[in-house]
Amino acid sequence: MQLMFIILNKTECLETLLEEFVSNGIKGATIVDSKGMAHSLAENDEFRFVSSLRSILNPDRKESKTIMVVMRDNKVEVAAKLVNSVTGGISKPDTGIIFTVPISYCEGLIE
């Protein structure tokens, strides 16, 4: 089993992504509001050197969504393809990142 983290900067894709997950048998995601370090530092005047990041960051996007979902190993590739399809490509700037962490123990998961 794997725990997939999706840090989604393109929050406008969230609802469509979740619908695609459900349609492909991926359920039980938890979504948390989150903010990247650069955005957080750019808001603090004490870090003037970071303030220059404002020009390259999307000023309209203040928050991201962190999606966490436990899934069987065979669903990881499916989920990654769905994320890429819905977002137009996770590797594009200011879109997000995906990574997984292996789970050695899990209790309470309903499939």
Short mmCIF file of C-alpha atoms in Angstrom, two decimals:
data_model
loop_
_atom_site.label_atom_id
_atom_site.label_comp_id
_atom_site.label_asym_id
_atom_site.label_seq_id
_atom_site.Cartn_x
_atom_site.Cartn_y
_atom_site.Cartn_z
CA MET A 1 0.00 0.00 0.00
CA GLN A 2 1.01 3.59 -0.60
CA LEU A 3 0.09 6.99 0.76
CA MET A 4 -0.07 9.39 -2.15
CA PHE A 5 0.40 13.09 -1.51
CA ILE A 6 -0.73 15.53 -4.17
CA ILE A 7 0.16 19.16 -3.53
CA LEU A 8 -2.22 20.83 -5.96
CA ASN A 9 -1.46 24.43 -6.82
CA LYS A 10 -4.09 24.47 -9.58
CA THR A 11 -6.93 24.33 -7.06
CA GLU A 12 -9.49 24.93 -9.79
CA CYS A 13 -8.84 21.30 -10.82
CA LEU A 14 -9.72 19.83 -7.41
CA GLU A 15 -13.37 18.91 -8.00
CA THR A 16 -12.72 17.35 -11.40
CA LEU A 17 -9.77 15.40 -10.01
CA LEU A 18 -11.81 14.00 -7.14
CA GLU A 19 -14.61 13.00 -9.53
CA GLU A 20 -12.07 11.20 -11.73
CA PHE A 21 -10.62 9.42 -8.69
CA VAL A 22 -14.04 8.12 -7.66
CA SER A 23 -14.80 7.02 -11.25
CA ASN A 24 -11.56 5.00 -11.19
CA GLY A 25 -12.08 3.34 -7.82
CA ILE A 26 -9.85 5.68 -5.81
CA LYS A 27 -11.74 6.74 -2.68
CA GLY A 28 -11.19 8.12 0.77
CA ALA A 29 -9.02 11.13 0.02
CA THR A 30 -8.39 13.75 2.68
CA ILE A 31 -7.95 17.35 1.52
CA VAL A 32 -6.12 19.97 3.55
CA ASP A 33 -5.63 23.68 2.80
CA SER A 34 -1.92 24.40 2.50
CA LYS A 35 0.51 27.14 1.53
CA GLY A 36 3.99 26.88 0.06
CA MET A 37 7.05 28.22 1.85
CA ALA A 38 7.84 30.82 -0.80
CA HIS A 39 4.33 32.29 -0.62
CA SER A 40 4.50 32.41 3.14
CA LEU A 41 7.91 34.09 3.21
CA ALA A 42 6.97 36.55 0.47
CA GLU A 43 4.21 37.88 2.74
CA ASN A 44 6.70 38.70 5.50
CA ASP A 45 8.49 42.04 5.12
CA GLU A 46 11.35 40.80 7.33
CA PHE A 47 12.40 38.57 4.44
CA ARG A 48 12.95 41.29 1.84
CA PHE A 49 15.18 39.04 -0.24
CA VAL A 50 12.26 36.67 -0.67
CA SER A 51 9.87 39.49 -1.53
CA SER A 52 11.32 39.48 -5.02
CA LEU A 53 9.68 36.09 -5.44
CA ARG A 54 6.32 37.83 -5.64
CA SER A 55 7.00 38.71 -9.26
CA ILE A 56 7.39 35.06 -10.26
CA LEU A 57 4.71 33.58 -8.02
CA ASN A 58 1.07 33.65 -8.95
CA PRO A 59 -0.20 36.48 -6.70
CA ASP A 60 -3.82 35.40 -7.16
CA ARG A 61 -3.17 31.96 -5.69
CA LYS A 62 -2.63 32.20 -1.98
CA GLU A 63 -3.24 28.58 -1.06
CA SER A 64 -2.83 25.07 -2.38
CA LYS A 65 -4.70 21.89 -1.59
CA THR A 66 -2.85 18.90 -0.20
CA ILE A 67 -4.63 15.68 -1.06
CA MET A 68 -3.70 12.52 0.83
CA VAL A 69 -5.05 9.16 -0.20
CA VAL A 70 -4.16 5.61 0.82
CA MET A 71 -4.21 3.24 -2.13
CA ARG A 72 -3.07 -0.15 -3.27
CA ASP A 73 0.18 -0.20 -5.22
CA ASN A 74 -1.63 -0.96 -8.48
CA LYS A 75 -3.63 2.29 -8.23
CA VAL A 76 -0.59 4.61 -7.98
CA GLU A 77 0.01 4.75 -11.73
CA VAL A 78 -3.71 5.22 -12.40
CA ALA A 79 -3.90 8.12 -9.92
CA ALA A 80 -0.77 9.78 -11.32
CA LYS A 81 -2.16 9.59 -14.87
CA LEU A 82 -5.43 11.12 -13.71
CA VAL A 83 -3.63 13.99 -11.97
CA ASN A 84 -1.61 14.70 -15.11
CA SER A 85 -4.67 14.49 -17.34
CA VAL A 86 -6.81 16.81 -15.20
CA THR A 87 -4.09 19.41 -14.53
CA GLY A 88 -2.60 19.42 -18.01
CA GLY A 89 0.66 18.03 -16.64
CA ILE A 90 1.92 18.13 -13.07
CA SER A 91 5.44 19.01 -14.24
CA LYS A 92 4.29 22.38 -15.62
CA PRO A 93 5.21 25.40 -13.46
CA ASP A 94 2.90 26.27 -10.56
CA THR A 95 0.83 23.10 -10.97
CA GLY A 96 1.92 20.91 -8.06
CA ILE A 97 3.79 17.77 -7.12
CA ILE A 98 2.96 14.12 -6.47
CA PHE A 99 4.82 11.65 -4.31
CA THR A 100 4.08 8.42 -2.47
CA VAL A 101 5.22 6.96 0.81
CA PRO A 102 5.06 3.21 1.44
CA ILE A 103 2.69 2.08 4.19
CA SER A 104 3.81 -0.86 6.28
CA TYR A 105 0.68 -0.90 8.45
CA CYS A 106 -2.86 0.34 7.94
CA GLU A 107 -6.00 -0.20 9.99
CA GLY A 108 -9.50 1.07 9.42
CA LEU A 109 -9.31 1.34 5.64
CA ILE A 110 -12.65 0.52 4.04
CA GLU A 111 -12.49 -0.55 0.42
#
